[in-house]
Amino acid sequence: MSERANMSRQPLFRSFTHSLFMSTSVRVRFAPSPTGPLHIGGVRTALYNYLFARKMGGKMLLRIEDTDQNRFVPGAEDYILESLRWVGIEIDEGQGSGGPHAPYRQSERKDIYQKEAQRLVDEGKAYYAFDTAEELDAMRKRLEEANAPAAQYNAITRMQMRNSLTMKPDDIRARIDAGEPYVIRLKTPRKEEVRLNDIIRGWVNVHSSAIDDKILLKSDGLPTYHLANIVDDHLMGITHVIRGEEWLPSAPLHVLLYRYLGWEDTMPQFAHLPLLLKPEGNGKLSKRDADLGGFPIFPLQWTDPVTGQVARGFREDGYLPEATVNFLALLGWNPGTEQELFTMDELIASFDLAQVHKAGARFDIQKAQWFNHQYVRQRPDAELAPIVQQQAEVAGFTCSAEKAEKIAALLKGRVNFARDIFNEATTLFQAPASYDDAIVAAKWNEDAKRAVTVFRDALRSFEGDFVADTIKNTLGDAMQQAGIKQGKIMQAMRLALTGLGAGPDLMLTMEIIGKGETISRLETALATLVAPAN
RNA sequence: GGCCGAUUCGUCUAGCGGUUAGGACAUCGCCCUUUCACGGCGGUAACACGGGUUCGAUUCCCGUAUCGGUCACCA
């Protein structure tokens, strides 16, 4: 008795403090299930929660919803934490950060849910059910054959099933004492209109007859999502539940639960976010789309601990966190202005739940690439340099920090991904091993040969700083003296130096490879290339 | 199928009774340039359909269609 009283005191106390804080402080939570890598849609949900929390000066919580022991995947929780950290979502309270409502892992809060479920049973708002999986199947089959509107365990069918509403009290006690497995089901009212005012969607009405007698507590003693999320949101003082649209159909059930648990006056407000859809075709975005389209739908790379299969991640694919966030933020929300590029602080400043779009958004990786392009070109050269340097070293070249920085400056505006800078820069490390045949045929003629020869000679006697400006002057003067129109021979010059017909600024290219290498490449070209037959 | 939700250029979206229906991505063209890009400028391109309400509907209401979600001892 005293133990029981003691147990119920804590939640009551929390409930009281909760209502005190309610009016002054927004508290939101991101509550993923550690069943694998966090989907990019989950990251967006977390982001919207975070933006809202920061905007309102509130708190962002992280709760791990691991009430399904069968679906537990090792490493998934760490993956979630690391993903949020990578995109820059800071957790104020919760798993990994601690806080006054610990533990934040639902599997460690078992007793709390059991007590609340028991309370509902005691108050006649829920009941024990002993039906086996086979009996449930049989019931559904029977109802389907009878063309019942809905094959569900509800106010009508519950009286034909094996539960504490149909069985004798002694029998019930005996079965429980004997350890027979049972679940606790919500006694959903037969006729009742359940209303809910969604921040994004407005009023949503559902008749209770459409809600079945949901299982609240499973036979393994753990709660289902429905019970756990209500109990925790209440105890943790959550003021706004911002989650995916897939929860909208069960939201009325949640309202009912708040009511039955006696917490309706402090019930959080709901906001159901639109879903992320496949780039083309029907349905929601899935891993299959990622494999097919060759793009990531997970924030970080993930290796399945069982199959060893690797799923690509935004981070490993070269997306910058700020680009990922910017892209995600605008997938379903927009401030109504024409601004496209936002820092996290700017997102926070302009974010508004009421402006979240209602319809699902197709996932368009091209837009993500464009955002990445914007952020790559904005990045200081010094920050891009180490990436270039590392790739160069992996490829077997030596590359000074200075050179890497120059390369970054030369190429960052041309690429979508930082790693493509090096891919476009190979001619800056290596003399051409071959020459583009089409360009040779079109541009390598007597004038070109003479131009390259004259320029080489000019460089041999060149003194001073070998930089773009002086190189340009040297080339210009040499061509003028030789009576050659510069425009006519530039592609041949590029061909001689890089073997290619296209590329970044040639003067800067020469500056980066240096005078000696420039002369050497020109000589090699003169020795190797023959003019076409005419 | 029942229930819930949604529906503006190919895509992301602005619009909240009267607009030449705006922006961005993509696409096309032009300019810039030694080239390819980048960048700049410009073009093509949308209110799902049918009824109402209204002097007037992209906007409000009702149907239809289509799409999405959901109907587990998963979240």
Coordinates of C-alpha atoms (C1' of nucleotides) in Angstrom, one line a residue:
Chain A
M1 CA 0.0 0.0 0.0
S2 CA 2.6 2.5 1.1
E3 CA 4.8 1.4 -1.8
R4 CA 2.0 2.0 -4.2
A5 CA 1.3 5.5 -2.8
N6 CA 4.9 6.3 -3.1
M7 CA 5.1 5.2 -6.7
S8 CA 2.2 7.4 -7.7
R9 CA 3.6 10.5 -5.9
Q10 CA 6.4 11.1 -8.3
P11 CA 4.4 11.4 -11.4
L12 CA 1.8 13.6 -9.7
F13 CA 4.6 15.9 -8.5
R14 CA 6.0 16.0 -12.0
S15 CA 2.6 16.7 -13.4
F16 CA 2.3 19.7 -11.1
T17 CA 5.7 21.2 -12.0
H18 CA 4.9 20.5 -15.6
S19 CA 1.8 22.6 -15.5
L20 CA 3.7 25.4 -13.8
F21 CA 6.3 25.5 -16.6
M22 CA 3.7 25.0 -19.4
S23 CA 2.8 28.5 -20.0
T24 CA 6.3 29.9 -19.9
S25 CA 8.5 27.3 -21.7
V26 CA 8.2 25.4 -24.8
R27 CA 9.5 21.8 -24.6
V28 CA 9.6 19.6 -27.7
R29 CA 11.1 16.1 -28.2
F30 CA 12.5 14.1 -31.0
A31 CA 11.7 10.5 -30.2
P32 CA 13.2 8.0 -32.7
S33 CA 13.2 4.3 -32.4
P34 CA 16.7 2.7 -32.6
T35 CA 15.7 0.1 -35.3
G36 CA 18.3 1.1 -37.8
P37 CA 19.8 4.2 -39.4
L38 CA 17.8 7.3 -39.0
H39 CA 15.9 8.1 -42.1
I40 CA 16.5 11.6 -43.6
G41 CA 12.9 12.3 -43.0
G42 CA 13.5 11.7 -39.4
V43 CA 16.3 14.2 -39.5
R44 CA 13.9 16.8 -40.9
T45 CA 11.5 16.0 -38.1
A46 CA 14.2 16.5 -35.6
L47 CA 15.3 19.7 -37.3
Y48 CA 11.8 21.2 -37.3
N49 CA 11.5 20.4 -33.6
Y50 CA 14.8 22.0 -33.0
L51 CA 14.1 25.1 -35.0
F52 CA 10.8 25.5 -33.2
A53 CA 12.4 25.0 -29.8
R54 CA 15.1 27.6 -30.4
K55 CA 12.7 30.0 -32.0
M56 CA 10.5 29.9 -28.9
G57 CA 13.4 29.9 -26.5
G58 CA 12.4 26.4 -25.4
K59 CA 14.0 23.1 -24.8
M60 CA 14.8 20.2 -27.2
L61 CA 14.6 16.7 -25.8
L62 CA 15.8 13.4 -27.2
R63 CA 14.0 10.3 -26.1
I64 CA 14.8 6.8 -27.4
E65 CA 11.7 4.8 -28.1
D66 CA 13.0 1.3 -27.8
T67 CA 9.9 -0.6 -26.5
D68 CA 10.1 -3.2 -29.2
Q69 CA 12.8 -5.6 -28.1
N70 CA 12.6 -7.6 -31.4
R71 CA 13.5 -4.7 -33.5
F72 CA 16.5 -3.5 -31.5
V73 CA 19.5 -2.9 -33.7
P74 CA 22.9 -2.4 -32.0
G75 CA 24.6 0.8 -32.9
A76 CA 21.4 2.6 -34.0
E77 CA 21.2 4.8 -30.9
D78 CA 24.8 6.0 -31.4
Y79 CA 24.0 6.6 -35.0
I80 CA 21.1 8.8 -34.1
L81 CA 23.2 10.8 -31.7
E82 CA 26.0 11.2 -34.2
S83 CA 23.6 12.2 -37.0
L84 CA 22.0 15.0 -34.9
R85 CA 25.4 16.2 -33.9
W86 CA 26.6 16.2 -37.5
V87 CA 23.7 18.4 -38.7
G88 CA 24.1 20.7 -35.8
I89 CA 21.0 19.9 -33.8
E90 CA 21.8 20.4 -30.1
I91 CA 20.0 18.3 -27.5
D92 CA 19.2 20.2 -24.3
E93 CA 17.9 17.3 -22.4
G94 CA 17.6 13.6 -23.0
Q95 CA 19.5 10.5 -24.0
G96 CA 23.2 11.3 -24.2
S97 CA 22.7 14.7 -22.5
G98 CA 21.0 13.8 -19.3
G99 CA 18.3 15.8 -17.5
P100 CA 15.8 15.8 -14.7
H101 CA 13.5 13.3 -16.3
A102 CA 16.0 10.5 -16.8
P103 CA 16.1 7.8 -17.9
Y104 CA 15.3 8.8 -21.5
R105 CA 15.3 5.4 -22.8
Q106 CA 11.8 3.9 -22.7
S107 CA 13.0 0.4 -22.0
E108 CA 14.3 1.7 -18.7
R109 CA 11.0 3.2 -17.8
K110 CA 9.0 0.0 -17.8
D111 CA 7.5 0.5 -14.3
I112 CA 6.1 3.9 -15.1
Y113 CA 4.0 2.6 -18.0
Q114 CA 2.9 -0.5 -16.2
K115 CA 1.6 1.6 -13.3
E116 CA -0.3 3.9 -15.6
A117 CA -1.8 1.0 -17.6
Q118 CA -2.8 -0.6 -14.3
R119 CA -4.4 2.6 -13.2
L120 CA -6.5 2.7 -16.4
V121 CA -7.6 -0.9 -15.7
D122 CA -8.5 0.0 -12.1
E123 CA -10.5 2.9 -13.3
G124 CA -12.4 0.8 -15.8
K125 CA -10.8 2.6 -18.8
A126 CA -8.8 -0.4 -20.0
Y127 CA -8.9 -4.2 -19.5
Y128 CA -6.9 -7.3 -19.6
A129 CA -7.1 -9.5 -22.7
F130 CA -5.9 -13.0 -23.0
D131 CA -6.6 -13.7 -26.7
T132 CA -3.9 -15.6 -28.5
A133 CA -2.6 -14.6 -31.9
E134 CA -4.6 -17.4 -33.4
E135 CA -7.8 -16.3 -31.8
L136 CA -7.2 -12.7 -33.0
D137 CA -6.6 -14.0 -36.5
A138 CA -9.8 -16.0 -36.4
M139 CA -11.8 -13.0 -35.2
R140 CA -10.5 -10.9 -38.0
K141 CA -11.2 -13.6 -40.5
R142 CA -14.7 -14.1 -39.2
L143 CA -15.5 -10.4 -39.4
E144 CA -14.1 -10.0 -42.9
E145 CA -16.2 -12.9 -44.1
A146 CA -19.2 -11.3 -42.5
N147 CA -18.4 -8.1 -44.4
A148 CA -18.1 -6.1 -41.2
P149 CA -17.1 -2.5 -41.8
A150 CA -13.9 -2.9 -39.9
A151 CA -12.3 -6.1 -38.6
Q152 CA -11.1 -4.7 -35.3
Y153 CA -11.1 -5.3 -31.7
N154 CA -13.6 -2.7 -30.5
A155 CA -16.6 -1.9 -28.5
I156 CA -18.7 -4.3 -30.4
T157 CA -16.4 -7.3 -30.8
R158 CA -14.7 -7.1 -27.5
M159 CA -17.6 -8.9 -25.8
Q160 CA -16.9 -12.0 -27.9
M161 CA -13.3 -12.2 -26.9
R162 CA -11.4 -13.5 -24.0
N163 CA -10.8 -10.5 -21.7
S164 CA -11.5 -9.2 -18.3
L165 CA -14.8 -7.8 -19.5
T166 CA -16.2 -11.2 -20.5
M167 CA -14.5 -13.4 -17.9
K168 CA -15.2 -14.0 -14.3
P169 CA -13.0 -12.2 -11.8
D170 CA -11.8 -15.4 -10.3
D171 CA -10.8 -16.8 -13.6
I172 CA -8.9 -13.6 -14.5
R173 CA -7.0 -13.6 -11.2
A174 CA -6.2 -17.3 -11.6
R175 CA -4.8 -16.8 -15.1
I176 CA -2.7 -13.9 -14.1
D177 CA -1.4 -15.7 -11.1
A178 CA -0.6 -18.7 -13.2
G179 CA 1.5 -16.4 -15.4
E180 CA -0.6 -16.7 -18.5
P181 CA 0.4 -13.9 -20.9
Y182 CA -2.0 -11.0 -21.3
V183 CA -2.1 -7.6 -22.7
I184 CA -3.9 -4.4 -21.5
R185 CA -6.2 -2.9 -24.0
L186 CA -7.8 0.5 -24.1
K187 CA -11.6 0.4 -23.6
T188 CA -12.4 2.7 -26.5
P189 CA -15.8 4.3 -26.2
R190 CA -18.4 3.2 -28.8
K191 CA -19.7 6.6 -29.8
E192 CA -17.7 9.7 -29.2
E193 CA -16.4 12.4 -31.4
V194 CA -12.7 13.0 -30.8
R195 CA -11.4 16.4 -31.9
L196 CA -7.9 17.6 -32.3
N197 CA -6.6 21.0 -33.4
D198 CA -3.4 20.4 -35.4
I199 CA -1.2 23.4 -35.7
I200 CA -0.5 22.6 -39.4
R201 CA -3.8 21.1 -40.4
G202 CA -6.4 22.7 -38.3
W203 CA -9.3 20.7 -36.7
V204 CA -9.4 17.0 -37.3
N205 CA -12.4 15.1 -36.2
V206 CA -12.6 11.3 -35.8
H207 CA -15.3 9.1 -34.5
S208 CA -14.3 6.8 -31.7
S209 CA -15.8 3.9 -33.6
A210 CA -12.9 4.2 -36.0
I211 CA -10.5 3.7 -33.2
D212 CA -10.0 0.1 -32.0
D213 CA -9.2 -1.2 -28.6
K214 CA -5.5 -0.5 -29.0
I215 CA -3.0 -2.6 -27.0
L216 CA -1.4 -0.3 -24.4
L217 CA 0.8 -2.8 -22.6
K218 CA 2.2 -5.8 -24.5
S219 CA 2.5 -9.3 -23.0
D220 CA 6.2 -8.8 -22.5
G221 CA 5.3 -6.0 -20.0
L222 CA 6.5 -3.2 -22.3
P223 CA 4.2 -0.5 -23.5
T224 CA 3.3 0.1 -27.1
Y225 CA 4.1 3.4 -28.7
H226 CA 0.7 4.8 -27.9
L227 CA 1.0 4.5 -24.1
A228 CA 4.6 5.2 -23.8
N229 CA 4.6 8.4 -25.8
I230 CA 1.7 9.8 -23.9
V231 CA 3.0 9.0 -20.5
D232 CA 6.5 10.3 -21.3
D233 CA 5.3 13.4 -23.1
H234 CA 3.2 14.2 -20.0
L235 CA 5.9 13.4 -17.5
M236 CA 8.5 15.2 -19.4
G237 CA 6.4 18.3 -19.8
I238 CA 6.3 18.3 -23.6
T239 CA 4.2 21.2 -24.9
H240 CA 4.3 20.5 -28.6
V241 CA 4.4 17.2 -30.4
I242 CA 5.9 17.7 -33.8
R243 CA 6.0 14.4 -35.8
G244 CA 5.4 12.9 -39.1
E245 CA 2.0 12.6 -40.8
E246 CA 2.0 8.9 -40.4
W247 CA 0.9 9.5 -36.9
L248 CA -2.1 11.6 -37.8
P249 CA -4.6 8.6 -37.9
S250 CA -3.6 7.6 -34.3
A251 CA -3.6 11.2 -33.0
P252 CA -7.3 11.0 -31.9
L253 CA -6.4 7.8 -29.9
H254 CA -3.7 9.8 -28.2
V255 CA -6.2 12.5 -27.3
L256 CA -8.4 9.9 -25.8
L257 CA -5.5 8.6 -23.8
Y258 CA -4.7 12.0 -22.4
R259 CA -8.3 12.3 -21.4
Y260 CA -8.5 8.9 -19.7
L261 CA -5.2 9.5 -17.9
G262 CA -6.6 12.7 -16.6
W263 CA -4.1 14.9 -18.4
E264 CA -6.2 16.5 -21.0
D265 CA -5.8 20.0 -19.6
T266 CA -2.0 19.9 -20.1
M267 CA -2.1 18.0 -23.3
P268 CA 0.6 19.1 -25.8
Q269 CA -0.3 20.7 -29.1
F270 CA 0.1 18.6 -32.2
A271 CA 1.8 19.4 -35.5
H272 CA 1.8 16.7 -38.1
L273 CA 4.5 17.2 -40.8
P274 CA 4.1 16.3 -44.4
L275 CA 6.0 13.2 -45.6
L276 CA 8.9 12.9 -47.9
L277 CA 8.0 11.2 -51.1
K278 CA 9.8 9.3 -53.8
P279 CA 11.6 11.4 -56.5
E280 CA 9.3 9.8 -59.1
G281 CA 6.5 7.3 -59.0
N282 CA 4.2 6.7 -56.0
G283 CA 4.8 6.3 -52.4
K284 CA 7.0 7.6 -49.6
L285 CA 10.7 7.8 -49.9
S286 CA 12.5 4.5 -49.3
K287 CA 15.9 3.0 -49.2
R288 CA 15.1 1.4 -52.6
D289 CA 14.9 4.9 -54.1
A290 CA 18.3 5.6 -52.8
D291 CA 19.8 2.5 -54.3
L292 CA 18.0 3.1 -57.6
G293 CA 18.8 6.8 -57.9
G294 CA 22.3 6.6 -56.6
F295 CA 21.8 9.1 -53.8
P296 CA 21.7 8.9 -50.0
I297 CA 18.6 9.0 -47.8
F298 CA 20.5 8.6 -44.6
P299 CA 22.5 11.3 -42.9
L300 CA 25.5 9.1 -42.3
Q301 CA 26.8 6.0 -43.9
W302 CA 25.4 2.9 -42.2
T303 CA 26.6 -0.7 -42.2
D304 CA 24.0 -3.2 -41.3
P305 CA 25.4 -5.2 -38.4
V306 CA 23.7 -8.4 -39.6
T307 CA 24.0 -8.4 -43.4
G308 CA 27.0 -6.1 -43.7
Q309 CA 25.2 -4.1 -46.3
V310 CA 26.3 -0.5 -46.6
A311 CA 23.8 2.3 -47.1
R312 CA 25.3 5.6 -48.2
G313 CA 25.1 8.8 -46.2
F314 CA 24.9 12.5 -47.0
R315 CA 28.1 13.0 -45.0
E316 CA 30.1 10.4 -46.8
D317 CA 28.7 11.4 -50.1
G318 CA 30.2 14.9 -49.6
Y319 CA 27.2 16.9 -48.5
L320 CA 28.1 19.6 -46.1
P321 CA 26.0 19.7 -42.9
E322 CA 24.8 23.3 -43.6
A323 CA 23.7 22.3 -47.1
T324 CA 21.9 19.3 -45.8
V325 CA 20.1 21.3 -43.2
N326 CA 19.2 24.1 -45.6
F327 CA 17.9 21.6 -48.1
L328 CA 15.9 19.7 -45.5
A329 CA 14.5 22.8 -43.9
L330 CA 13.0 24.0 -47.2
L331 CA 11.4 20.6 -48.0
G332 CA 8.0 21.3 -46.6
W333 CA 8.5 24.7 -45.2
N334 CA 9.3 28.2 -46.5
P335 CA 9.2 31.5 -44.8
G336 CA 7.2 33.2 -47.6
T337 CA 10.2 35.4 -48.6
E338 CA 12.5 34.7 -51.6
Q339 CA 15.5 33.8 -49.5
E340 CA 16.9 30.4 -50.3
L341 CA 20.1 30.3 -48.4
F342 CA 19.9 30.1 -44.6
T343 CA 22.3 29.6 -41.8
M344 CA 20.9 27.7 -38.9
D345 CA 20.5 30.9 -37.0
E346 CA 18.5 32.4 -39.9
L347 CA 16.3 29.3 -40.0
I348 CA 15.6 29.7 -36.3
A349 CA 14.8 33.3 -36.7
S350 CA 12.3 32.8 -39.5
F351 CA 10.9 29.3 -38.7
D352 CA 7.1 29.1 -38.2
L353 CA 5.2 25.9 -37.8
A354 CA 2.1 27.5 -39.2
Q355 CA 3.9 28.0 -42.5
V356 CA 4.7 24.3 -42.9
H357 CA 3.2 23.0 -46.1
K358 CA 0.5 20.4 -45.8
A359 CA 1.2 18.1 -48.8
G360 CA 4.0 15.6 -49.1
A361 CA 7.2 16.7 -50.7
R362 CA 9.1 14.8 -53.4
F363 CA 12.7 14.3 -52.6
D364 CA 14.8 16.1 -55.2
I365 CA 18.5 15.3 -54.9
Q366 CA 19.4 17.9 -57.6
K367 CA 18.3 20.7 -55.3
A368 CA 20.4 19.2 -52.5
Q369 CA 23.4 19.3 -54.9
W370 CA 22.7 22.9 -55.7
F371 CA 22.6 23.8 -52.1
N372 CA 25.9 21.9 -51.6
H373 CA 27.4 23.8 -54.5
Q374 CA 26.4 27.1 -52.8
Y375 CA 28.0 26.1 -49.6
V376 CA 31.2 24.7 -51.1
R377 CA 31.9 27.9 -53.1
Q378 CA 31.3 29.9 -49.9
R379 CA 33.8 27.9 -47.9
P380 CA 37.1 29.5 -47.2
D381 CA 39.9 28.0 -49.3
A382 CA 41.9 27.1 -46.2
E383 CA 39.0 24.8 -45.1
L384 CA 38.8 23.1 -48.4
A385 CA 42.6 22.7 -48.7
P386 CA 43.0 19.7 -46.3
I387 CA 40.4 17.8 -48.3
V388 CA 42.3 18.3 -51.5
Q389 CA 45.6 17.6 -49.8
Q390 CA 44.3 14.3 -48.4
Q391 CA 42.9 13.1 -51.7
A392 CA 46.1 14.1 -53.4
E393 CA 48.1 12.1 -51.0
V394 CA 45.8 9.1 -51.3
A395 CA 46.4 9.3 -55.1
G396 CA 50.1 9.2 -54.5
F397 CA 51.0 12.9 -55.0
T398 CA 52.6 15.3 -52.6
C399 CA 50.7 18.5 -52.1
S400 CA 51.7 21.4 -49.9
A401 CA 49.0 23.3 -48.0
E402 CA 49.7 26.4 -50.2
K403 CA 49.2 24.4 -53.3
A404 CA 46.0 22.8 -52.0
E405 CA 44.7 26.2 -51.1
K406 CA 45.4 27.6 -54.5
I407 CA 43.7 24.6 -56.1
A408 CA 40.6 25.1 -53.9
A409 CA 40.4 28.7 -54.9
L410 CA 40.7 27.8 -58.5
L411 CA 38.1 25.1 -58.6
K412 CA 35.6 25.5 -55.8
G413 CA 33.2 27.5 -57.8
R414 CA 33.0 24.8 -60.4
V415 CA 32.0 21.8 -58.3
N416 CA 29.0 20.6 -56.3
F417 CA 31.2 18.6 -53.9
A418 CA 34.4 19.4 -52.2
R419 CA 36.0 16.1 -53.2
D420 CA 35.4 17.0 -56.9
I421 CA 37.9 19.8 -56.6
F422 CA 40.7 17.2 -56.6
N423 CA 39.0 15.2 -59.3
E424 CA 39.1 18.3 -61.5
A425 CA 42.7 19.1 -60.5
T426 CA 44.6 16.0 -61.6
T427 CA 46.3 17.9 -64.4
L428 CA 47.8 20.1 -61.7
F429 CA 49.6 17.1 -60.3
Q430 CA 50.5 15.2 -63.4
A431 CA 51.7 16.0 -66.9
P432 CA 49.3 14.7 -69.5
A433 CA 49.8 11.1 -70.3
S434 CA 47.9 11.5 -73.5
Y435 CA 46.2 14.3 -75.5
D436 CA 42.6 14.6 -76.5
D437 CA 42.4 13.4 -80.1
A438 CA 39.6 15.7 -81.1
I439 CA 41.4 18.8 -79.8
V440 CA 44.6 17.7 -81.5
A441 CA 42.8 17.3 -84.8
A442 CA 41.1 20.6 -84.5
K443 CA 43.6 22.9 -82.9
W444 CA 47.2 21.5 -83.3
N445 CA 48.5 23.2 -86.4
E446 CA 51.6 25.0 -87.5
D447 CA 50.5 28.3 -85.8
A448 CA 49.9 26.4 -82.6
K449 CA 53.3 24.8 -82.7
R450 CA 55.0 28.1 -83.4
A451 CA 53.1 29.7 -80.6
V452 CA 54.0 27.0 -78.1
T453 CA 57.6 27.2 -79.2
V454 CA 57.7 31.0 -78.8
F455 CA 56.0 30.9 -75.5
R456 CA 58.4 28.3 -74.2
D457 CA 61.3 30.4 -75.3
A458 CA 59.8 33.4 -73.5
L459 CA 59.4 31.4 -70.3
R460 CA 63.0 30.2 -70.5
S461 CA 64.2 33.7 -70.1
F462 CA 61.4 34.7 -67.7
E463 CA 62.5 36.2 -64.4
G464 CA 60.5 37.3 -61.4
D465 CA 57.3 36.1 -59.8
F466 CA 55.7 33.3 -61.8
V467 CA 52.1 34.2 -61.1
A468 CA 49.0 34.5 -63.3
D469 CA 49.4 38.2 -64.1
T470 CA 53.1 38.0 -65.1
I471 CA 52.5 34.8 -67.1
K472 CA 49.6 36.5 -68.9
N473 CA 51.8 39.4 -69.8
T474 CA 54.6 37.2 -71.0
L475 CA 52.3 35.2 -73.2
G476 CA 50.6 38.3 -74.6
D477 CA 54.0 40.0 -75.4
A478 CA 55.3 36.8 -77.0
M479 CA 52.3 36.3 -79.2
Q480 CA 52.4 39.9 -80.3
Q481 CA 56.0 39.7 -81.3
A482 CA 55.4 36.5 -83.2
G483 CA 52.4 38.0 -84.9
I484 CA 50.0 35.4 -83.6
K485 CA 46.5 36.1 -82.5
Q486 CA 46.3 34.8 -79.0
G487 CA 42.7 33.7 -79.2
K488 CA 43.6 31.3 -82.0
I489 CA 46.1 29.3 -80.1
M490 CA 44.8 29.2 -76.5
Q491 CA 43.2 25.9 -76.8
A492 CA 46.3 24.4 -78.3
M493 CA 48.2 25.9 -75.4
R494 CA 45.8 24.3 -73.0
L495 CA 46.1 21.0 -74.9
A496 CA 49.9 21.2 -74.6
L497 CA 49.7 21.9 -70.9
T498 CA 46.9 19.6 -69.8
G499 CA 46.1 17.3 -72.7
L500 CA 42.5 18.5 -72.5
G501 CA 40.3 20.9 -74.3
A502 CA 38.6 22.3 -71.3
G503 CA 39.4 23.3 -67.8
P504 CA 39.9 26.2 -65.3
D505 CA 41.9 29.3 -66.0
L506 CA 45.1 28.5 -67.8
M507 CA 47.2 31.3 -66.3
L508 CA 46.4 30.1 -62.8
T509 CA 47.0 26.5 -63.9
M510 CA 50.5 27.5 -64.9
E511 CA 51.1 29.4 -61.7
I512 CA 50.1 26.4 -59.7
I513 CA 52.3 23.8 -61.6
G514 CA 55.2 26.3 -61.7
K515 CA 57.5 27.5 -64.3
G516 CA 59.7 24.5 -64.6
E517 CA 56.8 22.1 -65.1
T518 CA 55.1 24.5 -67.5
I519 CA 58.2 24.6 -69.8
S520 CA 58.7 20.9 -69.5
R521 CA 55.1 20.2 -70.5
L522 CA 55.3 22.5 -73.5
E523 CA 58.4 20.7 -74.6
T524 CA 56.9 17.3 -74.2
A525 CA 53.9 18.5 -76.3
L526 CA 56.2 19.8 -79.1
A527 CA 58.1 16.5 -79.1
T528 CA 55.0 14.3 -79.0
L529 CA 52.3 16.0 -81.0
V530 CA 52.3 15.9 -84.7
A531 CA 50.2 18.2 -86.8
P532 CA 47.4 16.7 -88.8
A533 CA 48.1 15.7 -92.3
N534 CA 47.2 19.0 -93.9
Chain B
rG1 C1' -11.9 -1.5 -48.8
rG2 C1' -12.9 1.8 -44.0
rC3 C1' -11.0 6.1 -41.8
rC4 C1' -7.8 10.5 -42.0
rG5 C1' -5.0 13.9 -44.9
rA6 C1' -3.5 16.4 -49.4
rU7 C1' -4.0 18.6 -54.6
rU8 C1' -0.3 25.9 -57.9
rC9 C1' 5.1 25.2 -63.5
rG10 C1' 8.7 18.4 -64.4
rU11 C1' 10.4 19.3 -58.8
rC12 C1' 10.4 22.5 -54.0
rU13 C1' 7.2 26.3 -53.2
rA14 C1' 4.8 32.0 -52.7
rG15 C1' -0.3 33.2 -52.8
rC16 C1' -4.5 33.5 -47.6
rG17 C1' -11.5 37.0 -53.0
rG18 C1' -9.7 41.3 -57.7
rU19 C1' -1.9 39.6 -59.2
rU20 C1' 0.7 40.3 -66.4
rA21 C1' -0.1 33.8 -60.7
rG22 C1' 6.0 35.4 -57.9
rG23 C1' 10.8 32.8 -56.6
rA24 C1' 14.2 28.5 -56.6
rC25 C1' 16.0 23.7 -58.8
rA26 C1' 16.0 21.4 -63.5
rU27 C1' 15.6 22.6 -68.7
rC28 C1' 16.4 25.9 -73.1
rG29 C1' 18.7 30.5 -75.2
rC30 C1' 21.9 34.7 -74.9
rC31 C1' 26.1 37.2 -72.6
rC32 C1' 30.8 36.8 -70.2
rU33 C1' 35.3 33.7 -71.2
rU34 C1' 41.2 31.2 -74.4
rU35 C1' 37.9 26.4 -73.5
rC36 C1' 34.5 23.7 -70.2
rA37 C1' 32.3 25.2 -66.1
rC38 C1' 30.9 29.1 -62.7
rG39 C1' 28.4 33.6 -63.0
rG40 C1' 24.9 37.3 -65.2
rC41 C1' 20.5 38.1 -68.2
rG42 C1' 16.2 36.1 -70.5
rG43 C1' 12.7 32.1 -72.2
rU44 C1' 9.4 27.6 -72.1
rA45 C1' 6.4 25.8 -68.1
rA46 C1' 1.3 25.5 -63.2
rC47 C1' -3.9 26.9 -60.2
rA48 C1' -6.8 18.3 -61.1
rC49 C1' -12.1 18.3 -62.7
rG50 C1' -17.4 19.6 -61.9
rG51 C1' -20.9 22.2 -59.2
rG52 C1' -22.1 26.1 -56.0
rU53 C1' -21.3 31.1 -52.8
rU54 C1' -19.9 35.9 -54.7
rC55 C1' -20.1 41.7 -58.8
rG56 C1' -15.6 38.6 -59.0
rA57 C1' -12.7 32.7 -57.5
rU58 C1' -6.1 29.8 -57.6
rU59 C1' -8.1 31.6 -52.9
rC60 C1' -14.5 29.9 -49.4
rC61 C1' -18.2 25.5 -49.5
rC62 C1' -19.8 20.6 -51.7
rG63 C1' -18.9 16.5 -54.8
rU64 C1' -15.6 13.6 -58.2
rA65 C1' -10.8 12.1 -59.5
rU66 C1' -6.0 11.4 -58.2
rC67 C1' -2.1 11.0 -54.7
rG68 C1' -0.4 10.1 -49.7
rG69 C1' -0.9 8.0 -44.8
rU70 C1' -3.2 4.5 -41.7
rC71 C1' -5.9 0.2 -40.2
rA72 C1' 0.2 -5.2 -35.8
rC73 C1' 1.4 -7.6 -28.8
rC74 C1' 6.2 -1.9 -35.1
rA75 C1' 7.3 2.7 -34.0

